[in-house]
Tab-separated table of C-alpha atoms and ligand atoms in Angstrom:
chain	number	residue	atom	x	y	z
W	21	MET	CA	-2.320	12.891	-4.611
W	22	SER	CA	-0.291	14.182	-1.769
W	23	HIS	CA	2.950	12.893	-0.446
W	24	PHE	CA	3.802	9.480	1.305
W	25	ARG	CA	7.272	7.871	1.635
W	26	THR	CA	7.833	4.716	0.015
W	27	LEU	CA	11.068	2.056	0.941
W	28	ASP	CA	13.022	3.793	-1.104
W	29	ASP	CA	13.156	6.731	2.285
W	30	LEU	CA	14.121	4.001	4.630
W	31	GLU	CA	17.818	4.584	4.267
W	32	ASN	CA	17.986	7.963	3.957
W	33	ASP	CA	15.581	8.600	6.983
W	34	LEU	CA	17.459	5.484	9.143
W	35	GLY	CA	20.313	4.754	7.763
W	36	ASP	CA	20.995	1.002	7.504
W	37	VAL	CA	18.142	-1.460	8.232
W	38	SER	CA	19.430	-4.093	9.476
W	39	GLY	CA	18.826	-5.965	12.315
W	40	LYS	CA	15.603	-3.296	12.503
W	41	VAL	CA	12.629	-4.149	13.571
W	42	ALA	CA	9.832	-3.672	10.317
W	43	LEU	CA	6.189	-3.868	12.024
W	44	VAL	CA	4.772	-4.215	8.411
W	45	ARG	CA	1.156	-4.212	8.157
W	46	VAL	CA	-0.079	-6.751	5.540
W	47	ASP	CA	-3.112	-8.503	3.925
W	48	LEU	CA	-3.796	-12.285	4.650
W	49	ASN	CA	-6.842	-12.655	5.220
W	50	LEU	CA	-6.582	-16.015	2.236
W	51	PRO	CA	-9.901	-17.195	1.636
W	52	MET	CA	-9.577	-21.312	3.153
W	53	ALA	CA	-11.570	-24.468	2.453
W	54	ASP	CA	-10.608	-26.797	4.801
W	55	GLY	CA	-7.612	-24.975	6.654
W	56	ALA	CA	-5.924	-24.549	3.471
W	57	ALA	CA	-5.787	-21.491	1.135
W	58	THR	CA	-7.414	-21.361	-2.219
W	59	ASP	CA	-6.199	-18.388	-3.529
W	60	LEU	CA	-2.458	-17.013	-2.940
W	61	THR	CA	-3.233	-13.358	-4.803
W	62	ARG	CA	-2.939	-11.322	-1.443
W	63	ALA	CA	-0.010	-12.864	-0.102
W	64	ARG	CA	1.376	-12.694	-3.572
W	65	ALA	CA	0.789	-9.187	-2.864
W	66	VAL	CA	2.401	-8.588	-0.299
W	67	ALA	CA	5.693	-10.855	-0.608
W	68	PRO	CA	8.187	-8.300	-3.114
W	69	THR	CA	7.812	-6.342	0.436
W	70	ILE	CA	8.687	-8.817	2.984
W	71	LEU	CA	11.353	-9.887	0.876
W	72	GLU	CA	13.015	-6.898	0.096
W	73	LEU	CA	12.754	-5.571	4.068
W	74	ALA	CA	13.999	-9.171	4.853
W	75	ASP	CA	16.699	-9.091	2.855
W	76	ALA	CA	17.796	-5.461	4.237
W	77	GLY	CA	18.305	-7.421	6.496
W	78	ALA	CA	15.317	-6.189	9.360
W	79	LYS	CA	13.792	-7.992	11.366
W	80	VAL	CA	10.681	-8.326	9.518
W	81	LEU	CA	6.885	-8.641	12.028
W	82	LEU	CA	4.125	-8.757	9.998
W	83	LEU	CA	0.523	-7.443	11.054
W	84	ALA	CA	-2.537	-8.599	9.080
W	85	HIS	CA	-6.621	-9.698	10.539
W	86	PHE	CA	-8.090	-12.613	9.422
W	87	GLY	CA	-11.322	-13.510	9.691
W	88	ARG	CA	-13.593	-11.360	12.029
W	89	PRO	CA	-13.343	-12.753	15.131
W	90	LYS	CA	-14.418	-9.147	17.117
W	91	GLY	CA	-11.961	-8.989	19.915
W	92	GLU	CA	-11.921	-12.321	21.173
W	93	ARG	CA	-8.777	-15.157	20.648
W	94	HIS	CA	-10.703	-17.956	17.706
W	95	SER	CA	-8.798	-21.087	17.610
W	96	THR	CA	-10.162	-21.594	13.663
W	97	LEU	CA	-9.246	-16.814	12.906
W	98	SER	CA	-5.328	-17.462	14.302
W	99	THR	CA	-3.020	-16.380	11.452
W	100	SER	CA	-1.483	-19.594	11.941
W	101	LEU	CA	-3.749	-21.508	9.824
W	102	VAL	CA	-2.061	-18.696	7.255
W	103	GLN	CA	1.785	-19.178	8.147
W	104	PRO	CA	1.910	-22.650	5.929
W	105	SER	CA	0.825	-20.151	2.367
W	106	ILE	CA	2.934	-17.478	3.799
W	107	GLU	CA	6.042	-19.519	3.997
W	108	GLY	CA	5.490	-21.028	0.740
W	109	VAL	CA	5.076	-18.055	-1.504
W	110	LEU	CA	7.884	-16.517	0.115
W	111	GLY	CA	10.060	-19.468	0.053
W	112	ARG	CA	11.286	-18.626	3.226
W	113	GLU	CA	10.722	-19.855	7.335
W	114	VAL	CA	7.582	-17.584	8.807
W	115	MET	CA	7.973	-17.509	12.540
W	116	TYR	CA	4.836	-17.676	13.716
W	117	ILE	CA	4.083	-15.778	17.131
W	118	SER	CA	1.285	-16.642	19.719
W	119	GLU	CA	0.378	-12.136	20.678
W	120	VAL	CA	1.152	-9.242	19.049
W	121	SER	CA	2.007	-6.882	21.557
W	122	GLY	CA	4.325	-7.995	25.098
W	123	THR	CA	7.214	-10.390	26.282
W	124	VAL	CA	6.135	-13.172	23.867
W	125	VAL	CA	6.746	-10.727	21.324
W	126	GLU	CA	10.106	-9.162	22.424
W	127	GLN	CA	11.442	-12.905	23.373
W	128	SER	CA	10.843	-13.883	20.045
W	129	LEU	CA	12.450	-11.459	18.015
W	130	ALA	CA	15.801	-12.231	20.644
W	131	ILE	CA	15.388	-15.347	18.876
W	132	LEU	CA	15.005	-13.693	15.362
W	133	ARG	CA	17.825	-12.796	13.163
W	134	PRO	CA	18.383	-10.227	10.522
W	135	GLY	CA	16.286	-10.712	8.567
W	136	ASN	CA	14.167	-13.071	9.497
W	137	ILE	CA	10.270	-13.057	9.162
W	138	GLY	CA	7.757	-13.278	12.155
W	139	LEU	CA	3.943	-13.904	12.221
W	140	LEU	CA	2.494	-12.252	14.463
W	141	GLU	CA	-1.302	-12.972	15.836
W	142	ASN	CA	-4.569	-11.730	14.136
W	143	THR	CA	-4.857	-8.164	14.874
W	144	ARG	CA	-8.502	-8.522	15.500
W	145	PHE	CA	-7.971	-10.820	18.439
W	146	TRP	CA	-7.458	-7.314	20.417
W	147	PRO	CA	-11.016	-4.972	20.415
W	148	GLY	CA	-8.310	-2.623	20.598
W	149	GLU	CA	-7.746	-2.959	17.124
W	150	GLU	CA	-11.124	-1.893	15.616
W	151	ALA	CA	-11.457	0.734	18.396
W	152	ASN	CA	-8.317	2.725	16.764
W	153	ASN	CA	-7.112	2.793	21.044
W	154	PRO	CA	-3.936	4.261	21.209
W	155	ASP	CA	-2.292	2.143	24.225
W	156	PHE	CA	-3.362	-1.017	22.442
W	157	ALA	CA	-1.079	1.001	19.228
W	158	ARG	CA	1.730	2.024	21.394
W	159	ALA	CA	1.806	-2.200	22.849
W	160	ILE	CA	2.403	-3.226	19.493
W	161	ALA	CA	5.074	-0.234	18.310
W	162	ALA	CA	7.148	-0.474	21.448
W	163	ASN	CA	8.634	-3.638	19.616
W	164	GLY	CA	9.475	-1.816	16.235
W	165	ASP	CA	11.651	0.557	14.948
W	166	PHE	CA	9.212	0.991	11.991
W	167	TYR	CA	6.170	0.474	10.718
W	168	VAL	CA	4.911	-0.601	6.651
W	169	ASN	CA	1.657	-0.430	5.545
W	170	ASP	CA	1.650	-3.011	2.468
W	171	ALA	CA	-2.560	-3.440	2.998
W	172	PHE	CA	-4.580	-0.493	0.633
W	173	SER	CA	-7.567	-3.512	0.888
W	174	ALA	CA	-7.794	-2.564	4.644
W	175	ALA	CA	-6.838	1.317	4.543
W	176	HIS	CA	-10.673	2.352	4.496
W	177	ARG	CA	-10.385	1.392	8.208
W	178	ALA	CA	-9.180	3.385	10.612
W	179	HIS	CA	-7.245	-0.147	13.013
W	180	ALA	CA	-4.591	0.324	15.013
W	181	SER	CA	-2.319	-1.591	12.825
W	182	THR	CA	-3.885	0.413	10.109
W	183	GLU	CA	-4.234	3.415	11.172
W	184	GLY	CA	-3.346	4.328	14.613
W	185	LEU	CA	-0.004	2.938	14.476
W	186	ALA	CA	0.850	5.284	11.342
W	187	HIS	CA	1.210	7.893	14.004
W	188	LEU	CA	3.811	6.337	16.445
W	189	LEU	CA	6.623	5.432	13.869
W	190	PRO	CA	8.052	6.346	10.854
W	191	ALA	CA	5.935	4.718	7.910
W	192	TYR	CA	6.369	4.465	4.849
W	193	ALA	CA	3.773	2.717	2.330
W	194	GLY	CA	4.819	-0.969	1.061
W	195	ARG	CA	5.092	-1.634	-2.162
W	196	ALA	CA	1.726	-3.198	-3.561
W	197	MET	CA	-0.152	-0.212	-1.186
W	198	GLU	CA	2.415	1.986	-3.545
W	199	ALA	CA	1.628	0.252	-6.830
W	200	GLU	CA	-2.368	0.302	-5.580
W	201	LEU	CA	-2.016	4.489	-5.031
W	202	GLN	CA	0.162	4.625	-8.140
W	203	ALA	CA	-2.887	3.457	-10.127
W	204	LEU	CA	-5.586	5.347	-8.592
W	205	ASN	CA	-3.990	8.416	-9.069
W	206	ARG	CA	-3.249	7.537	-12.747
W	207	ALA	CA	-6.943	6.675	-13.163
W	208	LEU	CA	-8.745	10.160	-11.498
W	209	GLY	CA	-6.445	11.562	-9.308
W	210	ASN	CA	-4.102	13.158	-11.916
W	211	PRO	CA	-5.154	11.043	-15.578
W	212	GLU	CA	-4.382	11.590	-19.044
W	213	LYS	CA	-8.253	12.864	-20.461
W	214	PRO	CA	-10.361	12.254	-21.902
W	215	VAL	CA	-11.001	9.512	-18.996
W	216	ALA	CA	-14.240	7.473	-19.201
W	217	ALA	CA	-15.827	5.579	-16.292
W	218	VAL	CA	-17.784	2.567	-17.135
W	219	VAL	CA	-20.067	1.527	-13.519
W	220	GLY	CA	-22.708	-1.556	-13.851
W	221	GLY	CA	-23.205	-4.040	-11.241
W	222	ALA	CA	-26.842	-5.199	-9.924
W	223	LYS	CA	-27.947	-2.280	-7.672
W	224	VAL	CA	-27.409	1.612	-8.615
W	225	SER	CA	-28.497	1.692	-4.632
W	226	SER	CA	-24.890	0.296	-3.864
W	227	LYS	CA	-22.975	2.703	-5.972
W	228	LEU	CA	-25.128	6.644	-6.062
W	229	ALA	CA	-21.959	7.302	-4.116
W	230	VAL	CA	-19.390	6.828	-6.880
W	231	LEU	CA	-22.159	7.942	-9.717
W	232	LYS	CA	-22.068	11.556	-7.755
W	233	HIS	CA	-18.269	11.208	-7.630
W	234	LEU	CA	-17.514	9.977	-10.870
W	235	VAL	CA	-19.909	12.629	-13.065
W	236	ALA	CA	-17.827	16.264	-11.689
W	237	ARG	CA	-14.441	13.810	-12.916
W	238	VAL	CA	-14.716	11.567	-16.338
W	239	ASP	CA	-15.734	12.550	-19.690
W	240	HIS	CA	-17.763	9.445	-20.333
W	241	LEU	CA	-19.787	7.747	-17.945
W	242	ILE	CA	-20.754	4.449	-19.621
W	243	ILE	CA	-23.567	3.066	-17.511
W	244	GLY	CA	-24.264	-0.904	-17.984
W	245	GLY	CA	-25.594	-3.858	-15.766
W	246	GLY	CA	-28.450	-4.114	-13.604
W	247	MET	CA	-28.217	-0.215	-12.413
W	248	ALA	CA	-28.558	0.790	-16.161
W	249	ASN	CA	-32.843	0.047	-15.869
W	250	THR	CA	-32.695	2.287	-13.609
W	251	PHE	CA	-31.671	5.190	-15.747
W	252	LEU	CA	-33.929	4.242	-18.129
W	253	ALA	CA	-36.620	3.504	-16.543
W	254	ALA	CA	-35.664	7.665	-15.245
W	255	ARG	CA	-35.290	8.436	-19.288
W	256	GLY	CA	-39.483	6.944	-19.659
W	257	VAL	CA	-37.781	3.285	-20.957
W	258	ASP	CA	-40.034	0.655	-19.899
W	259	VAL	CA	-38.097	-2.311	-18.519
W	260	GLY	CA	-40.437	-5.187	-18.073
W	261	LYS	CA	-39.586	-7.557	-14.999
W	262	SER	CA	-35.811	-6.330	-15.315
W	263	LEU	CA	-34.088	-5.578	-11.640
W	264	CYS	CA	-35.145	-2.294	-11.776
W	265	GLU	CA	-34.829	0.779	-8.474
W	266	HIS	CA	-37.969	2.447	-8.982
W	267	ASP	CA	-37.694	4.149	-6.378
W	268	LEU	CA	-34.686	6.208	-7.246
W	269	THR	CA	-34.954	7.335	-10.832
W	270	PRO	CA	-35.408	11.122	-9.275
W	271	GLN	CA	-31.967	9.813	-8.004
W	272	ALA	CA	-30.722	8.671	-11.871
W	273	GLU	CA	-31.960	12.094	-13.119
W	274	GLY	CA	-30.408	13.850	-10.674
W	275	ILE	CA	-26.902	12.303	-11.897
W	276	MET	CA	-27.878	12.441	-14.949
W	277	ASP	CA	-28.314	16.714	-14.471
W	278	ALA	CA	-24.814	16.194	-12.702
W	279	ALA	CA	-23.157	15.082	-15.438
W	280	ASP	CA	-25.171	17.639	-18.125
W	281	ARG	CA	-23.655	20.203	-16.350
W	282	ALA	CA	-20.197	19.087	-15.267
W	283	GLY	CA	-19.768	18.102	-19.680
W	284	CYS	CA	-19.760	14.836	-18.816
W	285	THR	CA	-21.974	12.276	-21.687
W	286	VAL	CA	-23.405	9.318	-19.952
W	287	HIS	CA	-23.763	6.603	-22.217
W	288	LEU	CA	-26.981	4.544	-21.556
W	289	PRO	CA	-27.566	1.381	-23.794
W	290	TYR	CA	-30.153	1.845	-26.658
W	291	ASP	CA	-29.777	-1.931	-28.110
W	292	VAL	CA	-30.416	-4.590	-25.008
W	293	VAL	CA	-30.493	-8.286	-24.832
W	294	VAL	CA	-33.382	-9.520	-23.396
W	295	ALA	CA	-35.179	-13.352	-21.317
W	296	ARG	CA	-37.851	-14.237	-20.527
W	297	GLU	CA	-36.638	-16.104	-17.489
W	298	PHE	CA	-33.093	-15.490	-15.719
W	299	ALA	CA	-30.964	-18.892	-16.549
W	300	ALA	CA	-28.186	-19.976	-19.712
W	301	ASN	CA	-29.049	-19.430	-22.838
W	302	PRO	CA	-33.229	-19.248	-21.347
W	303	PRO	CA	-35.219	-19.789	-24.881
W	304	GLY	CA	-36.859	-16.022	-25.829
W	305	LEU	CA	-33.771	-15.181	-25.819
W	306	ARG	CA	-32.857	-12.044	-27.824
W	307	THR	CA	-31.822	-8.994	-28.764
W	308	CYS	CA	-33.747	-5.587	-29.056
W	309	ASN	CA	-33.488	-1.861	-28.997
W	310	VAL	CA	-35.048	-1.365	-25.193
W	311	HIS	CA	-37.792	1.057	-26.184
W	312	GLU	CA	-39.300	-2.472	-27.292
W	313	VAL	CA	-38.781	-4.566	-24.215
W	314	ALA	CA	-41.584	-6.396	-23.484
W	315	PRO	CA	-43.871	-6.163	-20.285
W	316	ASP	CA	-42.748	-9.950	-19.411
W	317	GLU	CA	-39.309	-9.510	-20.597
W	318	MET	CA	-35.891	-8.249	-17.947
W	319	ILE	CA	-32.803	-7.231	-19.419
W	320	LEU	CA	-29.804	-8.695	-19.050
W	321	ASP	CA	-27.190	-7.415	-21.282
W	322	VAL	CA	-25.551	-5.045	-23.419
W	323	GLY	CA	-26.771	-5.399	-26.669
W	324	PRO	CA	-23.740	-5.761	-29.701
W	325	GLN	CA	-24.640	-2.325	-31.552
W	326	ALA	CA	-24.537	-0.622	-28.101
W	327	THR	CA	-20.871	-2.277	-27.453
W	328	GLU	CA	-19.813	-1.466	-30.784
W	329	ALA	CA	-20.145	1.846	-29.842
W	330	LEU	CA	-19.163	1.864	-26.303
W	331	ALA	CA	-15.541	0.476	-27.901
W	332	ASP	CA	-15.604	3.584	-30.270
W	333	VAL	CA	-15.790	5.712	-27.440
W	334	LEU	CA	-13.433	4.277	-25.414
W	335	LYS	CA	-10.786	4.711	-28.896
W	336	THR	CA	-11.007	8.338	-28.459
W	337	CYS	CA	-9.779	8.338	-24.388
W	338	ARG	CA	-7.300	8.207	-22.480
W	339	THR	CA	-7.826	7.030	-19.898
W	340	LEU	CA	-10.578	4.444	-18.292
W	341	VAL	CA	-11.359	2.951	-14.648
W	342	TRP	CA	-14.037	0.636	-14.540
W	343	ASN	CA	-15.967	-1.217	-11.944
W	344	GLY	CA	-18.767	-3.409	-12.081
W	345	PRO	CA	-19.686	-5.974	-14.646
W	346	LEU	CA	-22.768	-4.664	-18.320
W	347	GLY	CA	-24.696	-7.356	-17.639
W	348	ALA	CA	-25.460	-10.667	-16.065
W	349	PHE	CA	-21.828	-12.063	-17.024
W	350	GLU	CA	-21.964	-14.981	-13.938
W	351	THR	CA	-24.942	-16.918	-16.492
W	352	PRO	CA	-24.004	-17.323	-20.359
W	353	PRO	CA	-24.125	-15.698	-22.837
W	354	PHE	CA	-24.945	-12.886	-20.688
W	355	GLU	CA	-21.020	-11.911	-20.436
W	356	ALA	CA	-21.024	-10.652	-24.260
W	357	ALA	CA	-21.070	-7.372	-23.577
W	358	THR	CA	-18.664	-7.488	-20.799
W	359	VAL	CA	-16.275	-9.429	-22.427
W	360	ALA	CA	-16.384	-7.595	-25.800
W	361	LEU	CA	-15.908	-4.149	-23.626
W	362	ALA	CA	-12.953	-5.868	-21.134
W	363	GLN	CA	-11.280	-7.465	-25.149
W	364	THR	CA	-11.223	-3.890	-26.945
W	365	ALA	CA	-9.565	-2.067	-23.477
W	366	ALA	CA	-7.198	-4.705	-23.194
W	367	ALA	CA	-6.012	-4.136	-26.586
W	368	LEU	CA	-5.787	-0.509	-26.587
W	369	THR	CA	-3.885	-0.903	-23.348
W	370	SER	CA	-1.374	-2.953	-25.431
W	371	GLU	CA	-1.420	-0.557	-28.321
W	372	GLY	CA	-0.363	2.199	-25.539
W	373	SER	CA	-3.276	4.756	-26.300
W	374	LEU	CA	-5.535	3.673	-22.770
W	375	VAL	CA	-4.819	3.230	-18.673
W	376	THR	CA	-6.766	1.277	-17.757
W	377	VAL	CA	-8.076	0.595	-13.973
W	378	ALA	CA	-9.820	-1.817	-12.962
W	379	GLY	CA	-11.457	-2.873	-9.360
W	380	GLY	CA	-14.785	-5.049	-7.736
W	381	GLY	CA	-15.120	-8.349	-6.629
W	382	ASP	CA	-17.339	-9.506	-9.458
W	383	THR	CA	-15.679	-7.115	-12.275
W	384	LEU	CA	-12.032	-8.885	-11.390
W	385	ALA	CA	-13.935	-12.535	-11.461
W	386	ALA	CA	-15.459	-10.706	-15.125
W	387	LEU	CA	-12.535	-9.475	-16.358
W	388	ALA	CA	-10.243	-12.962	-15.384
W	389	GLN	CA	-13.295	-15.015	-17.335
W	390	ALA	CA	-12.599	-11.944	-20.462
W	391	GLY	CA	-8.630	-12.942	-20.060
W	392	VAL	CA	-7.780	-9.816	-19.792
W	393	VAL	CA	-6.908	-9.132	-16.354
W	394	ASP	CA	-3.244	-8.956	-16.953
W	395	ARG	CA	-3.192	-6.923	-19.861
W	396	PHE	CA	-5.078	-4.189	-17.975
W	397	SER	CA	-2.891	-0.621	-16.489
W	398	TYR	CA	-3.404	-2.342	-13.039
W	399	VAL	CA	-6.369	-4.667	-11.692
W	400	SER	CA	-7.220	-3.419	-7.948
W	401	THR	CA	-8.092	-6.104	-5.342
W	402	ALA	CA	-8.977	-4.371	-2.796
W	403	GLY	CA	-12.789	-4.794	-2.637
W	404	GLY	CA	-13.875	-2.539	-0.302
W	405	ALA	CA	-11.351	0.156	-0.532
W	406	PHE	CA	-11.621	0.627	-3.448
W	407	LEU	CA	-14.829	1.018	-3.948
W	408	GLU	CA	-14.737	4.225	-0.845
W	409	TRP	CA	-11.756	5.911	-3.276
W	410	MET	CA	-13.617	5.049	-6.549
W	411	GLU	CA	-16.503	7.505	-4.321
W	412	GLY	CA	-13.833	10.298	-3.548
W	413	ARG	CA	-13.254	9.391	0.321
W	414	GLU	CA	-10.657	9.565	1.892
W	415	LEU	CA	-9.252	6.356	3.095
W	416	PRO	CA	-7.346	6.848	6.771
W	417	GLY	CA	-4.415	4.039	6.397
W	418	VAL	CA	-3.890	5.980	3.767
W	419	ALA	CA	-4.014	9.937	4.833
W	420	ALA	CA	-2.203	8.219	8.217
W	421	LEU	CA	0.659	7.841	6.094
W	422	ALA	CA	0.231	11.263	4.239
W	423	ARG	CA	0.709	13.828	6.982
O	90	ADP	P1	-18.378	-5.493	-8.316
O	90	ADP	O1	-18.511	-6.693	-6.888
O	90	ADP	O2	-17.769	-5.699	-8.986
O	90	ADP	O3	-18.333	-4.127	-7.612
O	90	ADP	P2	-21.360	-5.487	-8.283
O	90	ADP	O4	-21.448	-6.457	-7.000
O	90	ADP	O5	-21.962	-4.446	-7.911
O	90	ADP	O6	-20.378	-5.512	-8.780
O	90	ADP	O7	-22.263	-5.830	-9.415
O	90	ADP	C1	-22.196	-7.179	-10.086
O	90	ADP	C2	-23.868	-8.693	-9.925
O	90	ADP	O8	-24.465	-7.297	-11.065
O	90	ADP	C3	-23.471	-9.715	-10.985
O	90	ADP	O9	-23.865	-10.575	-10.161
O	90	ADP	C4	-24.189	-9.323	-12.030
O	90	ADP	O10	-24.721	-10.526	-12.359
O	90	ADP	C5	-24.955	-8.621	-11.576
O	90	ADP	N1	-25.780	-7.675	-13.011
O	90	ADP	C6	-25.541	-7.051	-13.732
O	90	ADP	N2	-25.770	-6.660	-14.813
O	90	ADP	C7	-27.433	-7.309	-14.653
O	90	ADP	C8	-28.646	-8.048	-15.025
O	90	ADP	N3	-28.798	-6.526	-15.959
O	90	ADP	N4	-29.668	-8.120	-14.087
O	90	ADP	C9	-29.554	-8.169	-12.950
O	90	ADP	N5	-28.027	-8.414	-12.255
O	90	ADP	C10	-27.294	-8.407	-13.534
O	91	MG	MG1	-20.260	-7.370	-6.204
């Protein structure tokens, strides 16, 4: 992992930050219902960085996007709507500022005392944000002394507030960004071997790049979920009515060949849970060998024998990276394999024998259902950025910090 500076380097670089203006990119894109945030996870994630800077006496200006205003002001997408949430999480007053640059920001800074916090307007109200326009970035930078990026979840975008600013001011990773980068590095950058990856979810097509990247880096590639059906089909298994991308079987073969060449063992289920209809506890639900799936049945979960064998694989490994559920976990009882394997992984983590890093929207929901989110070494909430990292892509927001 290339080196990046953190809040630990601030004093050495800049001396006392008291009274200096910190421009801090955070993720406050909170899910909302009826004008109130329904989940404060993102606000909680950035709180330590904000409080640390404020307690050091900096004037902290928060930069965030909120929704998709596409370069225009929308009153329904103003960051003023999340101001109460961040105030509540921080337990401090936060001044909402209706611009991101110019005299309104200057005047607000004259009012803010060292250690105070301001929340700038939605960066995406200006087209310069997503265009990463240098003049737009310079106008924001003009009011700051240094830049902190604490929004890993936005780091796959080269926008003015996620990338451009890092070139204009001394730039640092915030605490949440630092933790995320450290966890990801432990999982795939410089992991303890053997390494296992679980890749599941609905479709091969959405994760081809992930699979291609992983085969060369992990010792065990565990494929589950709907995408396993395409791999089974490529091996000549009749998967009946299962979700299956038959046109992608050559791609699946290519991935299995690449795995062979790299010495990576690909694990596909050999028993599966099948049903004739996709419903909760459907009639005709049964477990069978993959070669016994009837033409009118569909595979909805990995079977118990294969799940136990996968648990044994994890017991031989030191590192696990996980994206995608093993089955249609939202519908009972098709969460069983995901929940069982997640609990094995959590137990091995508690014993200290396995480092476990997971990410992905549905993965997060599945791990929460299994009750293991807090028992994994690290669970990323970053979504798109996490997937791009799993694909081995350089994230512009991270690269700009690592210059
Ligand atoms: P993530 O959001 O964690 O990246 P995905 O979006 O790729 O995960 O996949 C999650 C979806 O895959 C879930 O909605 C789940 O129901 C579905 N899924 C998993 N296994 C199957 C299966 N065998 N058949 C149909 N859908 C499945
Ligand atoms: Mg998903």
